[in-house]
XYZ file of C-alpha atoms in Angstrom:
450
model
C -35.336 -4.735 7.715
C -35.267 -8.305 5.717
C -33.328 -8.088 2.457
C -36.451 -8.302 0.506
C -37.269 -4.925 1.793
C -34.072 -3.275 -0.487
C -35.284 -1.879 -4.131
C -32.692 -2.703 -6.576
C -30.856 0.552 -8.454
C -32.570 -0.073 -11.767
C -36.606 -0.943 -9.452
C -35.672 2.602 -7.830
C -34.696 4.512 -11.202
C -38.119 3.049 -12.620
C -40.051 4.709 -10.062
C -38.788 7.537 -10.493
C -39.075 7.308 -14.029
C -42.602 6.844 -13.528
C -42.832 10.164 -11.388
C -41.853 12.372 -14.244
C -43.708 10.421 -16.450
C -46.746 10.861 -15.153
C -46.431 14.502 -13.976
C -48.752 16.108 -16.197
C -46.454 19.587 -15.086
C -42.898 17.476 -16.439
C -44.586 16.467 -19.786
C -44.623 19.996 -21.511
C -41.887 22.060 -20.039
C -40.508 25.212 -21.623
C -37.002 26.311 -20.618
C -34.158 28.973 -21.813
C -30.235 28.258 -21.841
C -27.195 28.152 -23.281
C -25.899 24.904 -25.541
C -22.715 23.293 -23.925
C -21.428 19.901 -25.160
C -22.909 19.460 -28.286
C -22.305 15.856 -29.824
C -24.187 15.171 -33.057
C -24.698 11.402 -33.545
C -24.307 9.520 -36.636
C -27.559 8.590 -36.802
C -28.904 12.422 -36.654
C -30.141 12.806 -32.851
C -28.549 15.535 -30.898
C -26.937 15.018 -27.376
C -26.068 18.695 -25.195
C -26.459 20.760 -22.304
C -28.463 23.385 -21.504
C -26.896 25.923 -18.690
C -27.415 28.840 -17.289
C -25.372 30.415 -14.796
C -26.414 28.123 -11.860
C -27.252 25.324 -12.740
C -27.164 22.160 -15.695
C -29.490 20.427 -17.401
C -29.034 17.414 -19.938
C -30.922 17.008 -23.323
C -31.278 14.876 -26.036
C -33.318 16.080 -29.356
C -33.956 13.095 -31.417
C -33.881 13.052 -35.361
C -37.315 13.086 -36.132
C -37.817 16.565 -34.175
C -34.541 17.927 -35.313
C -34.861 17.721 -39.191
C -37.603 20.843 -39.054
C -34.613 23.043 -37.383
C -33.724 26.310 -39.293
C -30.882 27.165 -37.664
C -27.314 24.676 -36.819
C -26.761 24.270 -33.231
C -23.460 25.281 -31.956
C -22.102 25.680 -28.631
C -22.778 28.745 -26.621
C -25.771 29.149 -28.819
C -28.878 30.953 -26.553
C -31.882 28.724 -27.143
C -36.020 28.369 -26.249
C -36.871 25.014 -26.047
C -39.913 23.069 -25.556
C -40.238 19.218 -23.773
C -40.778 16.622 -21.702
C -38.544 15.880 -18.881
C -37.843 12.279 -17.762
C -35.358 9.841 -16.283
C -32.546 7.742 -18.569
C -32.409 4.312 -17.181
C -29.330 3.047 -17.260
C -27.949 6.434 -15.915
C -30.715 7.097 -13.804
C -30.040 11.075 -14.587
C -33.065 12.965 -15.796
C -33.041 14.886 -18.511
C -35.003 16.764 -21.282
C -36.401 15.469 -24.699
C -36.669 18.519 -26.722
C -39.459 18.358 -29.717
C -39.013 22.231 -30.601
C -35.938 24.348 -30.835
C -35.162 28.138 -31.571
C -32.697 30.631 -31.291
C -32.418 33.195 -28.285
C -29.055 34.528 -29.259
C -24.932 33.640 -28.823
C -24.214 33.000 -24.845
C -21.190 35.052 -23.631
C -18.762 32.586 -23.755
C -19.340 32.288 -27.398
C -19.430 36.301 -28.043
C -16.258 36.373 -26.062
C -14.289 33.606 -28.224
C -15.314 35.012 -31.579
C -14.120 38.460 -30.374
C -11.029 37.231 -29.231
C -10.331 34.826 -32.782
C -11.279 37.747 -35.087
C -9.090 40.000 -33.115
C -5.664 37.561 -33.566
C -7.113 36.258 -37.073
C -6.417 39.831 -38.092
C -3.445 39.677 -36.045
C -2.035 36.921 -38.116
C -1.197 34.885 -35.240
C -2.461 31.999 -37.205
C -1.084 32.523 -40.376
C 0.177 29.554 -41.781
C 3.822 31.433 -42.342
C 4.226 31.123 -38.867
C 3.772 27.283 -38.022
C 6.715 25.584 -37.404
C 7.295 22.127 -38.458
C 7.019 18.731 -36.406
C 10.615 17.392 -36.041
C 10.754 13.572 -37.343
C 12.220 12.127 -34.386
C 12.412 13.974 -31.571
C 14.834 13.626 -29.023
C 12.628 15.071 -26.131
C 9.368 15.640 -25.548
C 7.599 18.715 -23.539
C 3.677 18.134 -21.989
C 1.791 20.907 -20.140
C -1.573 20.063 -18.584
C -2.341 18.594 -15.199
C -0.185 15.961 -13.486
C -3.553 14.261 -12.358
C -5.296 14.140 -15.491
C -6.287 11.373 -17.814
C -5.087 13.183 -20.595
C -1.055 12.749 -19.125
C -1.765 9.218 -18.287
C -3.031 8.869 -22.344
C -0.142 11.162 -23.568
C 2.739 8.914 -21.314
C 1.126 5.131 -22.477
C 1.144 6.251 -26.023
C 4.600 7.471 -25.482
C 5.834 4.728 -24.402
C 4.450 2.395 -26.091
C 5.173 3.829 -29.764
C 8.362 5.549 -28.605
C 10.248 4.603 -25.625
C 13.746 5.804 -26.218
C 12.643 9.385 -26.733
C 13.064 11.358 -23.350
C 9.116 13.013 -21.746
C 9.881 16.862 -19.336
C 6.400 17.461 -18.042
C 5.511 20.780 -17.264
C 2.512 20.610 -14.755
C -0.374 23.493 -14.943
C -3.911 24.322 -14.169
C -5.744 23.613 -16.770
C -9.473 24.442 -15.600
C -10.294 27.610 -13.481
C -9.592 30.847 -12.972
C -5.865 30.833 -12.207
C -5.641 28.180 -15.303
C -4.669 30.542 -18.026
C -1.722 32.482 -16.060
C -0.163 28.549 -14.942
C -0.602 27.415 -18.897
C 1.344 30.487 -20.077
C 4.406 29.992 -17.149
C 4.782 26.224 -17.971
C 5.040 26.867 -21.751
C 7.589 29.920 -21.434
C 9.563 27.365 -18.553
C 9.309 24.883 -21.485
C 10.957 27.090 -23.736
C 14.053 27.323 -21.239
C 15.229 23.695 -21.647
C 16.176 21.671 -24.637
C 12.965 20.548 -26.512
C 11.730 19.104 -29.505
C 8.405 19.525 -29.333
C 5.950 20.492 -26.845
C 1.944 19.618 -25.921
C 0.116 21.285 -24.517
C -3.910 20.452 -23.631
C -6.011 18.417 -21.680
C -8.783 15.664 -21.542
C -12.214 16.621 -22.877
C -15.198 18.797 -20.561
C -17.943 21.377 -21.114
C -16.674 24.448 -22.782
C -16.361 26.257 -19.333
C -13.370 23.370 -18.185
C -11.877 24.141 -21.513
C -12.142 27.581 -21.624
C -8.309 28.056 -20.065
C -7.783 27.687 -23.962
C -9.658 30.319 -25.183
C -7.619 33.055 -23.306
C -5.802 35.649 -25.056
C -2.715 34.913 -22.537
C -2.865 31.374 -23.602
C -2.615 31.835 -27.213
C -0.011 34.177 -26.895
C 2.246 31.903 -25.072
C 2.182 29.390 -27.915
C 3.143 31.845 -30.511
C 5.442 33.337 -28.587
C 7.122 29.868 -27.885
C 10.119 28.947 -30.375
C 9.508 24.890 -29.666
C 6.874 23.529 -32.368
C 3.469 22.841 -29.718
C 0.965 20.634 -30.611
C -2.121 21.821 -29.207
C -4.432 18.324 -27.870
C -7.549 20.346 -25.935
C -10.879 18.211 -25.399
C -12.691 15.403 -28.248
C -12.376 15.937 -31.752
C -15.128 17.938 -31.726
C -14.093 20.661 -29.015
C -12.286 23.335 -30.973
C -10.167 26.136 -28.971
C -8.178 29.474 -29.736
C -5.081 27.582 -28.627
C -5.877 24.947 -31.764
C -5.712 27.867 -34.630
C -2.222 29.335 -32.841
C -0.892 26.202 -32.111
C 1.531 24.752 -34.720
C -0.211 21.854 -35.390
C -4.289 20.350 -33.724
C -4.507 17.256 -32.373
C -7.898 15.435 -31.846
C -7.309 13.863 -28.772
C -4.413 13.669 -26.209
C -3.705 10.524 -27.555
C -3.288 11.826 -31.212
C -1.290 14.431 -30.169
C 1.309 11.952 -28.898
C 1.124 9.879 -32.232
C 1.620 13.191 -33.691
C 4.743 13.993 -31.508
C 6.544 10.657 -32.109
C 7.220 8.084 -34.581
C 6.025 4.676 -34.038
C 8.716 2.170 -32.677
C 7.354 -0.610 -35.071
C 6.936 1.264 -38.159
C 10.492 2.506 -37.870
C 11.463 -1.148 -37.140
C 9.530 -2.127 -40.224
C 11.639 0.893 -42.440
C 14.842 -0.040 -40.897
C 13.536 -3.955 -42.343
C 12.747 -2.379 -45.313
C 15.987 -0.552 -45.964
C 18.079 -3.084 -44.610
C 16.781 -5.490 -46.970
C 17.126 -2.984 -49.840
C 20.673 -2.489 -49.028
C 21.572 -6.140 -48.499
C 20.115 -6.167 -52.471
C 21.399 -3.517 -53.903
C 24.928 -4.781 -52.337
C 24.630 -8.315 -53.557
C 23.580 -6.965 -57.211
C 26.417 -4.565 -56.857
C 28.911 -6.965 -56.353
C 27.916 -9.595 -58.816
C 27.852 -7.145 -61.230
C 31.424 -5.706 -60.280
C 32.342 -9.690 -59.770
C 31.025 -9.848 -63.746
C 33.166 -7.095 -64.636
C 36.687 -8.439 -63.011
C 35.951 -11.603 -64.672
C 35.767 -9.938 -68.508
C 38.959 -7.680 -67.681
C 40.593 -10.995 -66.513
C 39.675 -12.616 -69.817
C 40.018 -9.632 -71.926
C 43.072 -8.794 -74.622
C 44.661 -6.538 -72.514
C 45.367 -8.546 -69.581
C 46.433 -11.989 -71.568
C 48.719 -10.119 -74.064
C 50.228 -6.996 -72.694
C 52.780 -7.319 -74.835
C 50.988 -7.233 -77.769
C 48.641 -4.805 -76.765
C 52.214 -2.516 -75.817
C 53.340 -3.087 -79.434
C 50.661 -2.449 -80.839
C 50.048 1.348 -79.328
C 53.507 1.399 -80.075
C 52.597 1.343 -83.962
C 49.658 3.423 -83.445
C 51.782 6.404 -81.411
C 53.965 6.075 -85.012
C 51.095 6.162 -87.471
C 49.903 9.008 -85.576
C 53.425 10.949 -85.262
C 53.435 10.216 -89.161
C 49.958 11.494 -89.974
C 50.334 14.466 -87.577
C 53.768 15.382 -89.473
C 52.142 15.176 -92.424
C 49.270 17.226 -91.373
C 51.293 19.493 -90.051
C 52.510 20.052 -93.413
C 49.370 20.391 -95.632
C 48.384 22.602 -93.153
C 51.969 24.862 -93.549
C 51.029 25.001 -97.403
C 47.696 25.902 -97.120
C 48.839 28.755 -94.543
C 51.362 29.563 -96.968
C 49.593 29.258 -99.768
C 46.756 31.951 -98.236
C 49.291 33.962 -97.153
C 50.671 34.412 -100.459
C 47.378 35.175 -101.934
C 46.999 37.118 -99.242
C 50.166 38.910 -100.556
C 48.986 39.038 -104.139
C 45.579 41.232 -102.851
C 47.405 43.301 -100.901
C 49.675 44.012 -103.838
C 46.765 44.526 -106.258
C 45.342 47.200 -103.582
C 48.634 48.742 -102.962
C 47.994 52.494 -102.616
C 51.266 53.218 -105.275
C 49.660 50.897 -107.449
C 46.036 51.991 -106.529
C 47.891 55.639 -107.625
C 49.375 54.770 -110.656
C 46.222 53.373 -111.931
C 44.321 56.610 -110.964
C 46.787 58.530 -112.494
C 46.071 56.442 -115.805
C 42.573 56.840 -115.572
C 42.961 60.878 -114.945
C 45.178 61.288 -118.268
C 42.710 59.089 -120.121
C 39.375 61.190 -118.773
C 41.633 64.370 -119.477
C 42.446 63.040 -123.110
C 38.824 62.330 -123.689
C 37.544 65.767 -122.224
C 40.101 67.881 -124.487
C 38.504 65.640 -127.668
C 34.696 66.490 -125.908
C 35.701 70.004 -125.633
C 37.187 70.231 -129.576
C 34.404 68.684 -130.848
C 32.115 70.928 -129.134
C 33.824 73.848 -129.835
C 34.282 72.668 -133.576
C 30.381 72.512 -132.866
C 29.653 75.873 -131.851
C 32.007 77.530 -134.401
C 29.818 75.944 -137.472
C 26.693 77.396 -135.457
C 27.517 80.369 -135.395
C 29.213 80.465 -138.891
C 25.933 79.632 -139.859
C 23.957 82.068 -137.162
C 26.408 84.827 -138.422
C 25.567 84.468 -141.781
C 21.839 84.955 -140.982
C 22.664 87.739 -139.170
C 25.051 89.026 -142.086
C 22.052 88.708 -144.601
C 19.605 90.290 -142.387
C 22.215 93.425 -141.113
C 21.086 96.612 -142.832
C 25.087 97.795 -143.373
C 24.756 94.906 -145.960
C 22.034 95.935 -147.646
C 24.077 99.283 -147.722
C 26.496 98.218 -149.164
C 24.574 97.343 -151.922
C 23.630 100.772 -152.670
C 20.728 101.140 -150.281
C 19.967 104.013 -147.742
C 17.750 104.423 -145.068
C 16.367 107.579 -144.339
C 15.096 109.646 -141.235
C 12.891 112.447 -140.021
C 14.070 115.077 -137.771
C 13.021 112.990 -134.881
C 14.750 110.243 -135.704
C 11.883 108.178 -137.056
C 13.058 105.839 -140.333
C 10.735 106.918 -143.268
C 8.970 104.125 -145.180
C 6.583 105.900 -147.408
C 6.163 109.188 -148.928
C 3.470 109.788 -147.069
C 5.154 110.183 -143.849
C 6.932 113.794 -145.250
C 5.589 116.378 -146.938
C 7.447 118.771 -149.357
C 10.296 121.056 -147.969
C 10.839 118.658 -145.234
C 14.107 118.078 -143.823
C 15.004 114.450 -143.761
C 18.321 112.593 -143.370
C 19.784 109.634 -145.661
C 21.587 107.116 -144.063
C 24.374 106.025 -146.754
C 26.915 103.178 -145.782
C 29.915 105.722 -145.321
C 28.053 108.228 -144.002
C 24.694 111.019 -143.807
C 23.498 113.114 -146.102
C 21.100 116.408 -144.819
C 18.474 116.885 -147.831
C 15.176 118.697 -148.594
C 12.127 117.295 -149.891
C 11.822 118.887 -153.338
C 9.379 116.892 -154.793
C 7.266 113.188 -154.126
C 6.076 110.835 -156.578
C 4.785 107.335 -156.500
C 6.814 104.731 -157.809
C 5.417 103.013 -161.480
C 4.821 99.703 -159.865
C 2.517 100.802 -157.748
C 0.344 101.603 -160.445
């Protein structure tokens, strides 16, 4: 066959293209599966898988169809969707262009990783308490992922190019399969045996079935077990795994996660630049300023005339030996001086003197209570001088004495009138030396009655 008779790649992908084009069964297609890889663009279009358990297929939903969605796509998200298939050129894969998109429930793989991130959120297995911090320059460095990946061959150029002098142990594992989990956990606890600094652990980017060794619960119980700070670099920036919330610290990218494990060589050659030319200042200031200071102690007083400057502390040591003496002695008077009239209260309080003056005060209150009492007593006796002499005018004995009786019935009741006996009644005169018995002869009204 002549070399004209050979279709080019890109003449063969056209006709193909053409196929599904025109395949009136290709152009409305409706299909059920699970979203894997899901890259949003910048620009709004939507780039993913669909799956099921046999078998792949790749999508694109562009903006203009997305912007009706109600829902956010996420991976592991169940979907219906409805369009066309076709063929990308430069790829020459064929895919589907999705116009419509709903919801047809979480796939497994997302069920499962929820479940298993609730159950150590609550946990606390990535509570921030726990994360230990990156050391600033490490001495040696720990990897565990596969030996034959691109992620190692990122993690070592990075390495070496931003820190050569620090020392790389790598700790080969599965990192995709079935057996991946178990080999992850061994090579972080062997990690743990030697002498690290820090330790990272992940792996270059896939579909979250290659990642999922980093969504077991054996997995992210290794790193928090592990007493070395890990670094957890799993996938793109966009793949997130259990491993990244119990990991010490997420990296984006392999690549990060080596930035993130060592200083750079340059920058520190820049600070050591920096500081060195910060020192050489602050040295050179330093010692013109202490040069500054030798020269005014050379030049000063004390160092042209010690002599002088001898004498004259000589004179002050005297003036002060003199003014101390004579403080010494104001302040011996004015001790003294307190003390005596310290003396002079305690004398005035004495308790012989603070006796004899009671004893004055006693005789003087006794004087003046004898003259209180005389003059009250002189008081009283003119009262009743006066209270007797009431009494004497008012006593009946003195009216007897005058010449008056008082006379009484036989029942002792004092007669004032005639009527109160009747003739040959016995009555009784009262006389002021004695009683006289006597019978009522006669009664008559006195003339002034009249």
């Amino acid at each position: 066959m002549s070399v004209q008779g050979y279709l080019t790649v890109s003449a063969l992908t056209k006709y193909i293209k053409r196929k599904f084009d025109r395949d009136p069964h290709l152009q409305e297609v409706y299909i059920k599966g699970e979203i894997s890889n899901l890259k949003i663009h910048s620009s709004g279009h939507m780039y993913f898988t669909l799956k099921d358990d046999k078998a792949r297929l790749l999508a694109v939903m562009f903006n203009h169809n997305n912007l009706s969605l109600s829902f956010q796509p996420e991976n592991g998200m169940k979907v219906l969707v409805k369009g066309a298939i076709s063929v990308y050129d430069q790829s020459g894969q064929y895919q589907i262009y999705v116009k419509e998109m709903s919801q047809d429930g979480l796939g497994d793989l997302f069920v499962r990783f929820e479940e298993l991130k609730n159950k150590l959120l609550k946990e606390g297995l990535f509570s921030p308490e726990y994360k230990k911090p990156l050391p600033q320059y490490p001495k040696t460095i720990g990897i565990v992922t596969s030996p034959t990946g691109a992620a190692i061959r990122d993690i070592l150029i990075t390495l070496k190019r931003r820190y050569p002098i620090g020392n790389v142990l790598l700790f080969p594992a599965l990192v995709q399969g079935a057996n991946a989990p178990a080999s992850i956990s061994r090579a972080i606890e062997k990690a743990n045996s030697y002498d690290l600094d820090v330790l990272i652990v992940g792996r270059g980017g896939g579909s979250i079935e290659e990642l999922w060794a980093f969504n077991e619960e054996e997995v992210a119980r290794a790193i928090f077990a592990s007493t070395i700070p890990i670094i957890s670099a799993v996938g793109h920036e966009t793949d997130t795994t259990i491993a990244d919330f119990v990991a010490d610290v997420r990296a984006a990218t392999p690549t990060a996660a080596a930035e993130l494990a060592a200083p750079s060589r340059d920058e520190l050659k820049r600070k050591i630049v920096m500081i060195q030319t910060r020192l050489s200042r602050a040295i050179v200031t330093k010692v013109s300023q202490k040069e500054a200071l030798l020269e005014r102690l050379e030049k000063s007083y004390a160092f042209r005339y010690p002599q002088k400057l001898y004498e004259q502390k000589i004179e002050q040591l005297d003036r002060t030996f003199e003014s101390l003496h004579k403080s010494g002695i104001r302040y011996f008077m004015k001790k003294m001086d307190h003390y005596k009239s310290l003396v002079s209260v305690l004398q005035k309080h004495h308790p012989q003197n603070r006796m004899e003056q009671m004893r004055s005060e006693l005789q003087r209150q006794y004087r003046g209570l004898n003259r209180s009492l005389l003059n009250i007593l002189k008081l009283k006796e003119k009262e009743f001088s006066g209270i007797n002499g009431k009494l004497l005018m008012l006593n009946p004995l003195q009216i007897m004495e005058r010449g008056y009786s008082v006379v009484f019935d036989d029942e002792e009741n004092l007669i004032k009138s005639q009527e109160q006996v009747k003739i040959g009644d016995e009555i009784e005169v009262v006389l002021k030396d004695g009683r006289l018995r006597c019978e009522v002869k006669n009664k008559k009204e006195n003339e002034w009655n009249e």
